[in-house]
PDB file of C-alpha atoms in Angstrom:
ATOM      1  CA  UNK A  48     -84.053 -72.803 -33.037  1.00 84.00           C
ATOM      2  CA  UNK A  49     -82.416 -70.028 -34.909  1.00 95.00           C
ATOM      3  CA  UNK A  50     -78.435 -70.402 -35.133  1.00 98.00           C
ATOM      4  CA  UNK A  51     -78.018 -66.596 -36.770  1.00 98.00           C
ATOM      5  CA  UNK A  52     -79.762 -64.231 -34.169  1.00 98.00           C
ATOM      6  CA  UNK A  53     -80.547 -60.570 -35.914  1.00 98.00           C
ATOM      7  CA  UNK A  54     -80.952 -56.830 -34.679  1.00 98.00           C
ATOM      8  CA  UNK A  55     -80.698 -53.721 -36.061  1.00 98.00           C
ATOM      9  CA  UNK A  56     -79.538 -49.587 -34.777  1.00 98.00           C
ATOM     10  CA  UNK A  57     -78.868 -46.912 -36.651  1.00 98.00           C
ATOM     11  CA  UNK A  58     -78.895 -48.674 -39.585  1.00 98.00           C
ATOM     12  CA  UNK A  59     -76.133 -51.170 -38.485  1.00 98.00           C
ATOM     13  CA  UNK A  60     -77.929 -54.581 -39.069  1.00 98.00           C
ATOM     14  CA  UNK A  61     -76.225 -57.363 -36.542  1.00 98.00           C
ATOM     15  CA  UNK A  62     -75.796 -60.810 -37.226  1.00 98.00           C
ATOM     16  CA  UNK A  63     -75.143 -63.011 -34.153  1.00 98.00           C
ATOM     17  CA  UNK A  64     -73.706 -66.206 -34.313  1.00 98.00           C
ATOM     18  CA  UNK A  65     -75.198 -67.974 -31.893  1.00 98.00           C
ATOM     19  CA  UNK A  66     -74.620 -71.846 -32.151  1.00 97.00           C
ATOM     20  CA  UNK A  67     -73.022 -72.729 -28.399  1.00 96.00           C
ATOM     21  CA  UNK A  68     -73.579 -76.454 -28.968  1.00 95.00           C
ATOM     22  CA  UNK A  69     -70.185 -76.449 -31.143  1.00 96.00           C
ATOM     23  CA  UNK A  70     -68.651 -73.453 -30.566  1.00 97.00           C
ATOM     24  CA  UNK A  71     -70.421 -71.660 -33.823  1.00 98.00           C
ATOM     25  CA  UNK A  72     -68.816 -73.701 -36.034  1.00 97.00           C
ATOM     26  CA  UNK A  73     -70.328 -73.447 -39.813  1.00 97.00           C
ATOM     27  CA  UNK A  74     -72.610 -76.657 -40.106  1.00 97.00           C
ATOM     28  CA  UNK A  75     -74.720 -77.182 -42.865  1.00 96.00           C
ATOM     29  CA  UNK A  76     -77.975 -75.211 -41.230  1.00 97.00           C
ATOM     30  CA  UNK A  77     -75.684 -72.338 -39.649  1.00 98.00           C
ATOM     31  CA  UNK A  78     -74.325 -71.926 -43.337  1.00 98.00           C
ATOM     32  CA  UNK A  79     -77.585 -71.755 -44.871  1.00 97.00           C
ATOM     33  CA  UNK A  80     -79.079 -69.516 -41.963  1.00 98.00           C
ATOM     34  CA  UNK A  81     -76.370 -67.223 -42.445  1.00 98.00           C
ATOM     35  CA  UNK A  82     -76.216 -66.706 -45.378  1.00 98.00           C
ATOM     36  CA  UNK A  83     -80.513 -65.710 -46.045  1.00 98.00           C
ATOM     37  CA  UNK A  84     -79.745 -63.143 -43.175  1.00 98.00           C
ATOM     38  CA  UNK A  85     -77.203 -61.692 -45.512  1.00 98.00           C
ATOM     39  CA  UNK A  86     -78.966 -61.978 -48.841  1.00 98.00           C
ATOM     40  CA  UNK A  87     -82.265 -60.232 -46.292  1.00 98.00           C
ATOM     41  CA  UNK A  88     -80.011 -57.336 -45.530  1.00 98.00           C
ATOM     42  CA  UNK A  89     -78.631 -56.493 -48.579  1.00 97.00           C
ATOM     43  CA  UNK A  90     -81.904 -56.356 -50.052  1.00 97.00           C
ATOM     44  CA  UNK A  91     -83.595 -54.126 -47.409  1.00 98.00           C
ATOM     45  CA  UNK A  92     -83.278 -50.354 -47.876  1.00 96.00           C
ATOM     46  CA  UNK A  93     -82.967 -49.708 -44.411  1.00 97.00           C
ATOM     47  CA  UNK A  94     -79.786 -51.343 -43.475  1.00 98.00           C
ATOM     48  CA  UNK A  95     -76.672 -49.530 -44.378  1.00 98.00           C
ATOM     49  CA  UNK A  96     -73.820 -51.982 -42.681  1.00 98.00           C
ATOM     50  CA  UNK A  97     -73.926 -55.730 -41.623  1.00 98.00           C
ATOM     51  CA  UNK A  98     -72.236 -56.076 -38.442  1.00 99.00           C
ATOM     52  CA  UNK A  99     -71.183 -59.874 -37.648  1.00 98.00           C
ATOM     53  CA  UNK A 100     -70.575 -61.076 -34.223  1.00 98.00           C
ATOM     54  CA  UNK A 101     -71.231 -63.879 -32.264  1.00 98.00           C
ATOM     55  CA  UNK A 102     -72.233 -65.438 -28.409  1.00 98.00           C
ATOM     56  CA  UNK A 103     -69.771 -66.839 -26.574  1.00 97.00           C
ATOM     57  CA  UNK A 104     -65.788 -67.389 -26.054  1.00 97.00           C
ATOM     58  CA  UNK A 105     -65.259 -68.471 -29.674  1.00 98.00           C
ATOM     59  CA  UNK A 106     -66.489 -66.467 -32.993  1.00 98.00           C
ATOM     60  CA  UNK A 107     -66.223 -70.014 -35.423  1.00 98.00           C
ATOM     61  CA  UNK A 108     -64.683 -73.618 -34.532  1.00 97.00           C
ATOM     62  CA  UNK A 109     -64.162 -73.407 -38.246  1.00 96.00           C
ATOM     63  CA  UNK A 110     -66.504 -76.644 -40.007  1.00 93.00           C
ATOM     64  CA  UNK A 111     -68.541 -78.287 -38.536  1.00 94.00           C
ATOM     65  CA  UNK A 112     -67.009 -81.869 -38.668  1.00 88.00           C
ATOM     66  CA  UNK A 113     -69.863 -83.804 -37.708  1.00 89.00           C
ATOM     67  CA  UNK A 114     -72.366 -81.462 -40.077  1.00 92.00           C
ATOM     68  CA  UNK A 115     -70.619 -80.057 -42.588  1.00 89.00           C
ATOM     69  CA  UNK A 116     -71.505 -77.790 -44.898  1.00 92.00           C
ATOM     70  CA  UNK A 117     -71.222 -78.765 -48.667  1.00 92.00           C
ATOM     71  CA  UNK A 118     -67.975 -76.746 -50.372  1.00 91.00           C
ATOM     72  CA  UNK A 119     -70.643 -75.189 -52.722  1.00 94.00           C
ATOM     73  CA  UNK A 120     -72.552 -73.544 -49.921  1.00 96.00           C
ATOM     74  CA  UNK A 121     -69.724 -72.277 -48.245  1.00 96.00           C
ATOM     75  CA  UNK A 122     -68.384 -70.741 -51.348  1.00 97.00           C
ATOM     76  CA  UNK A 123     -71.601 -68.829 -51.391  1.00 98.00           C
ATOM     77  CA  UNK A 124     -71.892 -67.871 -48.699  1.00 98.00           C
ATOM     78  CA  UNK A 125     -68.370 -66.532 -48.959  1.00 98.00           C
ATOM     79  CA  UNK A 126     -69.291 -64.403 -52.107  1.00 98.00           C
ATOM     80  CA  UNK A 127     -72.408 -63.598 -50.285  1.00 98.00           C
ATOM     81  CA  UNK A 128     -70.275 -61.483 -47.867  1.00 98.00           C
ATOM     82  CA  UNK A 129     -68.043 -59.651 -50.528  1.00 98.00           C
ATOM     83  CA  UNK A 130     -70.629 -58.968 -52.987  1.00 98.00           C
ATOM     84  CA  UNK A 131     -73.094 -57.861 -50.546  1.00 98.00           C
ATOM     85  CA  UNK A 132     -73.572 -54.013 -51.739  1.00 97.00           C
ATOM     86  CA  UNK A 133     -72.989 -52.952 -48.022  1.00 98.00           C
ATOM     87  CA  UNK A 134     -69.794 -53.101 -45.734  1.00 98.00           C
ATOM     88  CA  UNK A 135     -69.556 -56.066 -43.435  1.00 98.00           C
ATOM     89  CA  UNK A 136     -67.729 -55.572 -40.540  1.00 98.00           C
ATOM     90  CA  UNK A 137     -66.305 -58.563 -38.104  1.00 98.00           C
ATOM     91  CA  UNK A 138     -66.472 -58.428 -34.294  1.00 98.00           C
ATOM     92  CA  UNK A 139     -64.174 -61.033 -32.885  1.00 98.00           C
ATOM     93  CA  UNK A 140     -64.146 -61.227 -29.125  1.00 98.00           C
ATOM     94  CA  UNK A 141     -62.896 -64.409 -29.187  1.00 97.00           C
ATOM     95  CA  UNK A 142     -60.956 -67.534 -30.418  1.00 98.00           C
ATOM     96  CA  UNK A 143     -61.462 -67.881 -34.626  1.00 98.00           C
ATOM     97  CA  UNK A 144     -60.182 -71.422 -36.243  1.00 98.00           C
ATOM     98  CA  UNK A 145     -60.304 -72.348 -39.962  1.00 96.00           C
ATOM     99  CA  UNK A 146     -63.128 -72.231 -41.977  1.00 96.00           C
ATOM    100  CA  UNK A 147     -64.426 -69.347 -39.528  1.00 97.00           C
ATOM    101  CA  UNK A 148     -60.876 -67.290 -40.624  1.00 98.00           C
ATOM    102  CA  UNK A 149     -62.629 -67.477 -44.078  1.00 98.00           C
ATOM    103  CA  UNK A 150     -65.867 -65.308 -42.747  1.00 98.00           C
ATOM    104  CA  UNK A 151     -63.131 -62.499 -41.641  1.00 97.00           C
ATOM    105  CA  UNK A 152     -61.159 -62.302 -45.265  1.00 97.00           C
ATOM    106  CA  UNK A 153     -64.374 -62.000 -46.607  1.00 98.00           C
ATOM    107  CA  UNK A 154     -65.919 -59.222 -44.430  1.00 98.00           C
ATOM    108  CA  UNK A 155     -64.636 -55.612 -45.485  1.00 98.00           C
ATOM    109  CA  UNK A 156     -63.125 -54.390 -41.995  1.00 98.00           C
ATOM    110  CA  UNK A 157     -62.678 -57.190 -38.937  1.00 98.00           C
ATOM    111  CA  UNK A 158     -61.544 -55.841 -35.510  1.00 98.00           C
ATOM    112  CA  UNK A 159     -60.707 -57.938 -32.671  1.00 98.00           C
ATOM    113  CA  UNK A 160     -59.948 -58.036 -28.995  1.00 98.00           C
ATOM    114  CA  UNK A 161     -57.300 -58.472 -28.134  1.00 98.00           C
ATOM    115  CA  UNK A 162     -57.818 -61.785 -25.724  1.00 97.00           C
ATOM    116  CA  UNK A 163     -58.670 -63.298 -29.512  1.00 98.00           C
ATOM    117  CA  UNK A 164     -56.917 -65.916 -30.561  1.00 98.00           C
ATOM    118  CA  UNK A 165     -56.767 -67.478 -34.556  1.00 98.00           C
ATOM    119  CA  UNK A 166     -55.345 -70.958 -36.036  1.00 98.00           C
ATOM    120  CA  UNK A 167     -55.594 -72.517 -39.241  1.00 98.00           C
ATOM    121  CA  UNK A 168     -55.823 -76.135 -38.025  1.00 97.00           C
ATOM    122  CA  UNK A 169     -57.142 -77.626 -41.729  1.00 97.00           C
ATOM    123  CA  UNK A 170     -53.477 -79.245 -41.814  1.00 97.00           C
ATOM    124  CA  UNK A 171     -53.632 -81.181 -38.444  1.00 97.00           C
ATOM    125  CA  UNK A 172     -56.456 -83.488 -39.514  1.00 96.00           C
ATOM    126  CA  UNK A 173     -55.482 -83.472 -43.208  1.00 97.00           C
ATOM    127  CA  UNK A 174     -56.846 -81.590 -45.095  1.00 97.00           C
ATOM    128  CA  UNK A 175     -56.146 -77.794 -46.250  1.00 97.00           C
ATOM    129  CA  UNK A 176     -57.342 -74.003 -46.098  1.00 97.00           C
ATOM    130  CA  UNK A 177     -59.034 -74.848 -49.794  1.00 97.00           C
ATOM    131  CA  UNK A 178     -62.431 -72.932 -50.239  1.00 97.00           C
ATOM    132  CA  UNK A 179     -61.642 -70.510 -47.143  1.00 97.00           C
ATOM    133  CA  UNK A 180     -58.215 -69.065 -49.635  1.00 98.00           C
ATOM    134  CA  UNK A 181     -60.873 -67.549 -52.160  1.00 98.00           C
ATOM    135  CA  UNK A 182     -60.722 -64.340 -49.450  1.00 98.00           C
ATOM    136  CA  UNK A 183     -58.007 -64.719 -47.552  1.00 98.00           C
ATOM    137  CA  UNK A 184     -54.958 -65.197 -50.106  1.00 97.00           C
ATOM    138  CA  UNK A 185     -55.797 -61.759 -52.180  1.00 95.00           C
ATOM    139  CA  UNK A 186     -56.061 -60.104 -48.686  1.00 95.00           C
ATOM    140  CA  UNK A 187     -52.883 -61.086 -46.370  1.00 96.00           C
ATOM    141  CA  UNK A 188     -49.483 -60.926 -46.124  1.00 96.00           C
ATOM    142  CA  UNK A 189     -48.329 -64.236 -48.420  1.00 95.00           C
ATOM    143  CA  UNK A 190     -44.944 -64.947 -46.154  1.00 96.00           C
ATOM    144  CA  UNK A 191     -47.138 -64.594 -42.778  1.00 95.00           C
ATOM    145  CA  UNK A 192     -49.744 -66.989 -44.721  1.00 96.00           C
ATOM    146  CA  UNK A 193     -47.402 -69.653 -45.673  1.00 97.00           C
ATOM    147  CA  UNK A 194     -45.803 -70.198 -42.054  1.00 97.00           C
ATOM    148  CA  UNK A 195     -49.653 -70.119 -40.450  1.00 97.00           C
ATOM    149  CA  UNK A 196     -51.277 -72.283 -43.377  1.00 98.00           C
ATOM    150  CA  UNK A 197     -48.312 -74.998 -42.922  1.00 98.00           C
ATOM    151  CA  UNK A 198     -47.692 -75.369 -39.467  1.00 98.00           C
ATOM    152  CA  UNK A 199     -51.644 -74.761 -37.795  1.00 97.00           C
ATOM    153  CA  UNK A 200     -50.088 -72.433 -34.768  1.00 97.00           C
ATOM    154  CA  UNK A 201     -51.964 -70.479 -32.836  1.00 97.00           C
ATOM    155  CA  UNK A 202     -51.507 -66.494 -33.461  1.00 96.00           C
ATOM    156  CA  UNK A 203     -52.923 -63.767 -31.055  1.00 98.00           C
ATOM    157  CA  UNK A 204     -54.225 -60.417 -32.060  1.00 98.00           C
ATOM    158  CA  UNK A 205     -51.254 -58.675 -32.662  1.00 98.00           C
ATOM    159  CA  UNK A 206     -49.791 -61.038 -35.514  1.00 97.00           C
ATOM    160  CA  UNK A 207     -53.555 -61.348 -37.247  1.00 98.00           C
ATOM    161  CA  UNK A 208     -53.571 -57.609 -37.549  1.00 98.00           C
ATOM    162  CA  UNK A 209     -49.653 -57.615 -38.768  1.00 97.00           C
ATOM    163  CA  UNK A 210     -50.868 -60.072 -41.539  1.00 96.00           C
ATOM    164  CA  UNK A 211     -54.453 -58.446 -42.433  1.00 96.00           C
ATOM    165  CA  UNK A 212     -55.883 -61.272 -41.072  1.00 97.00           C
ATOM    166  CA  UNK A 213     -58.275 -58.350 -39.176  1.00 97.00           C
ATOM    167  CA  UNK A 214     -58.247 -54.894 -39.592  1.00 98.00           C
ATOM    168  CA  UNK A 215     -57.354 -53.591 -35.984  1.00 98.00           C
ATOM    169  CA  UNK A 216     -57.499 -54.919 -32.443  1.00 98.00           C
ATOM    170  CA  UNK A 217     -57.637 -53.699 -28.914  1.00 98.00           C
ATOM    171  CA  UNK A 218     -58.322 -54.355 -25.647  1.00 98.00           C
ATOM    172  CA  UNK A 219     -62.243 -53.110 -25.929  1.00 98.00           C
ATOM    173  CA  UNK A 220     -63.096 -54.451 -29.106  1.00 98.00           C
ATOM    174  CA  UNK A 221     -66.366 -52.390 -29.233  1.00 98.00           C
ATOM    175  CA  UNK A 222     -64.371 -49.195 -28.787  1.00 98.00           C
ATOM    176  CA  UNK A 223     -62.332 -50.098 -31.985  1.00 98.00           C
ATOM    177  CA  UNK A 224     -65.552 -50.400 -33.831  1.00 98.00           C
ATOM    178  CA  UNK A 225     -67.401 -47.112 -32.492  1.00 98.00           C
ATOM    179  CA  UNK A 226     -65.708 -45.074 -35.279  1.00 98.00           C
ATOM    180  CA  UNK A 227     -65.769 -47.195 -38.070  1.00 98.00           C
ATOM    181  CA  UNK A 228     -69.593 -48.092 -37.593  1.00 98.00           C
ATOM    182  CA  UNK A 229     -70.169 -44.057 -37.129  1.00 98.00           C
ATOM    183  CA  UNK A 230     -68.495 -43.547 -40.362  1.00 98.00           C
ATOM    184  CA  UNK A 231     -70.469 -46.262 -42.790  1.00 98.00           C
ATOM    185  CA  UNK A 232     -73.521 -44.535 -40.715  1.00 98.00           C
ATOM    186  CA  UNK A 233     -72.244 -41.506 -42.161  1.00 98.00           C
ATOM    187  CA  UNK A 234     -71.704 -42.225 -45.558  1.00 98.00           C
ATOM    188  CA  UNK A 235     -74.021 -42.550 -48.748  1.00 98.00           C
ATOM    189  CA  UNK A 236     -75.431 -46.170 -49.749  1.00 97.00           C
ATOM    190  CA  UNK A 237     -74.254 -45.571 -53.265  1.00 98.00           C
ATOM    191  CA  UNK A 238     -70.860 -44.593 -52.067  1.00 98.00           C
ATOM    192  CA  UNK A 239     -70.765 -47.260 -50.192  1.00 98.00           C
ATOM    193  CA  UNK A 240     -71.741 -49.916 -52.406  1.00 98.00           C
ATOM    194  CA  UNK A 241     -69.169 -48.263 -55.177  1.00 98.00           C
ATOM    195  CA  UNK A 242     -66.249 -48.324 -53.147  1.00 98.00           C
ATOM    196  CA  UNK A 243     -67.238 -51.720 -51.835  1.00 98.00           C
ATOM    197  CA  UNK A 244     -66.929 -52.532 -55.392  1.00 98.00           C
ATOM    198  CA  UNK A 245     -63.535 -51.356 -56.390  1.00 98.00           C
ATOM    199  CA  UNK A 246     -62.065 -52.752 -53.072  1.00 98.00           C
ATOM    200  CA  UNK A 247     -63.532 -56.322 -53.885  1.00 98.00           C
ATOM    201  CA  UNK A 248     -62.667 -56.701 -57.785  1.00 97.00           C
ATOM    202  CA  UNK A 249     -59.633 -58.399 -57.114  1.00 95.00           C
ATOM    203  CA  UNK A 250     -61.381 -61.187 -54.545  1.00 97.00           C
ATOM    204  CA  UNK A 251     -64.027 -61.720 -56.627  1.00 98.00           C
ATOM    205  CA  UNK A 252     -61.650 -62.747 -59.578  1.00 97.00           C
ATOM    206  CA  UNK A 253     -60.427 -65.319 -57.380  1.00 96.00           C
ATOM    207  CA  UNK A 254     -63.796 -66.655 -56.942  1.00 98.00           C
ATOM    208  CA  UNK A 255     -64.273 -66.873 -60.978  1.00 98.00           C
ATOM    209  CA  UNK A 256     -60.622 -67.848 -61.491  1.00 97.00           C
ATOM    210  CA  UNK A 257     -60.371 -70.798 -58.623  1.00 98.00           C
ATOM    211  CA  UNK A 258     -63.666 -71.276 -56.851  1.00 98.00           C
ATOM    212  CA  UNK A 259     -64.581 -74.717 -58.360  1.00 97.00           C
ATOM    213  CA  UNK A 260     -60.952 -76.053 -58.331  1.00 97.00           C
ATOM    214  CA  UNK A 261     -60.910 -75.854 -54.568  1.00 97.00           C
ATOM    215  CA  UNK A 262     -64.478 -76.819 -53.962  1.00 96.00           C
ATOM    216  CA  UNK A 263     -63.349 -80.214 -55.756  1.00 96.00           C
ATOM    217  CA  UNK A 264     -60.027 -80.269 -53.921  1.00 96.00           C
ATOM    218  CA  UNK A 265     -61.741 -79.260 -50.509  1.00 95.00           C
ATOM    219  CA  UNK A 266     -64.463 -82.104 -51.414  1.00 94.00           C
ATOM    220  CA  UNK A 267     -61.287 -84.535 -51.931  1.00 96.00           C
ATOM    221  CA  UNK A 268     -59.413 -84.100 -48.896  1.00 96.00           C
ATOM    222  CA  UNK A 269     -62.224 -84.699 -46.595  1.00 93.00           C
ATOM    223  CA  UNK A 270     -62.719 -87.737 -47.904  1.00 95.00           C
ATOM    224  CA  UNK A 271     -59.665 -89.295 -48.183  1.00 97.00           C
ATOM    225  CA  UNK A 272     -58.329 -91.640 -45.255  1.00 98.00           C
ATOM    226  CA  UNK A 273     -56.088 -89.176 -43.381  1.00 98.00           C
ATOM    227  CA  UNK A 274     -59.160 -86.783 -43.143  1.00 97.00           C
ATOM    228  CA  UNK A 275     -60.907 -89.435 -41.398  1.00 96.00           C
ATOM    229  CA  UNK A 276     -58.133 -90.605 -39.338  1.00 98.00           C
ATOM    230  CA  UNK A 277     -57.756 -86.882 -38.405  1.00 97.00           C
ATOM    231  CA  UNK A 278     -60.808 -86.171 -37.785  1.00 94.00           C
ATOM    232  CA  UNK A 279     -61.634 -89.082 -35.437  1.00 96.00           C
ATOM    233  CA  UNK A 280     -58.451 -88.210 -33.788  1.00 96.00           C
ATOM    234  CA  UNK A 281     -59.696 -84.354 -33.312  1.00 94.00           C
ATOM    235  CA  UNK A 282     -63.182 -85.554 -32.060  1.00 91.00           C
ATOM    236  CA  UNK A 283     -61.291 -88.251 -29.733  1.00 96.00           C
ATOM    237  CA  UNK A 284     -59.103 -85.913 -28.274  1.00 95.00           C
ATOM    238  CA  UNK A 285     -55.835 -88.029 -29.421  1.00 97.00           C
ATOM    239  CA  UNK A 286     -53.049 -87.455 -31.679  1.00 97.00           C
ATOM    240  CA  UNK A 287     -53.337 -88.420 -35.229  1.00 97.00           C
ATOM    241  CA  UNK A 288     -51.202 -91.409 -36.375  1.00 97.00           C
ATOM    242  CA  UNK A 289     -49.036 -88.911 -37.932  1.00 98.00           C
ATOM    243  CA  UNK A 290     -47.535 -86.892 -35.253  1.00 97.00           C
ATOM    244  CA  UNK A 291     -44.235 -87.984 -34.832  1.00 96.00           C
TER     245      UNK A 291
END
């Protein structure tokens, strides 16, 4: 059963996350699935945006803690996104944690709803925001960043915008979108795919600069003890042994 659903108007190719089972959270095969519907799209002529969306109350649970994906695939599929010669735009309509708050640094222009809700919870079952800060540490306020990476609360639409976390939010999140999908519609593919260039230099030197560092460190955490102790705890609905 596919976990990426696709369609396609005007040009605007969308990508549908569409894993209910566990909230869409990136496992192994929704990784891989995802990203050959990206690597399809920016190879066919006729699509001239990627849209990326998903089913449900929750765009990503972040990994996938009972499937993860390996750091290495998530990584590409990260550079997938911002190298793709065609803007990506997020549709959040819904509640984004961790590893899913990667997919939105990496996508050019992410709007939101503004009954979304976003957390980086990496720290609450021990481990950190590793692989996922290749997009979102060149892209975000760094003060904002450092109080949400530390502490794993919750932030509504209003504070991700505030810290670039997304792009712009509303109420109707499809009404935010109507004239930024009219205007990729509008423009050239080569203009496109040039200014998509110049805007995502300074990312992709982070991915040449620090990529396999975190992949190792990201690779470390999860399996050191207080991973698995958090991790149980998560998937047992209980408190870590930490909490104090």
């Amino acid at each position: 059963m596919s976990l990426v659903a696709r369609a396609r108007e005007r040009g605007v190719e969308t990508l549908t996350l569409d894993s209910p089972h566990n909230r869409n959270a990136l496992s192994a095969a929704l990784v891989t699935e995802l990203t050959d519907a990206l690597t399809d799209a920016g190879e066919d002529t006729g699509v001239r945006a990627v849209l990326l969306t998903h089913t449900g109350n929750t765009f990503s649970a972040g990994a996938d803690l009972r499937d993860p994906p390996d750091p290495d695939a998530l990584v590409a599929l990260l550079r997938r996104i911002v190298e793709l010669p065609k803007p990506v735009v997020a549709r959040v309509d819904g509640h984004v944690r961790a590893g899913g708050l990667g997919l939105l640094g990496a996508c050019d222009v992410a709007a939101a709803s503004t009954a979304s809700t976003f957390a980086f919870t990496e720290v609450r079952i021990g481990v950190a925001p590793a692989v996922i800060s290749l997009t979102l540490l060149p892209r975000t306020d760094p003060r904002a960043l450092a109080r949400h990476y530390l502490t794993g609360e919750r932030l509504d639409a209003a504070e991700a915008t505030r810290t670039g976390l997304v792009t712009a939010a509303g109420d109707d999140v499809d009404a935010v979108l109507e004239p930024v999908l009219d205007g990729v519609r509008r423009a050239s593919p080569q203009g496109l795919a040039e200014t998509k260039r110049l805007l995502t230099a300074r990312v992709l030197e982070a991915f040449d600069r620090d990529a396999a560092q975190l992949t190792a460190l990201s690779a470390r955490l999860f399996a050191s003890p207080q991973a698995r102790e958090g991790m149980t705890a998560f998937l047992e609905r209980r408190d870590p042994q930490w909490v104090v």
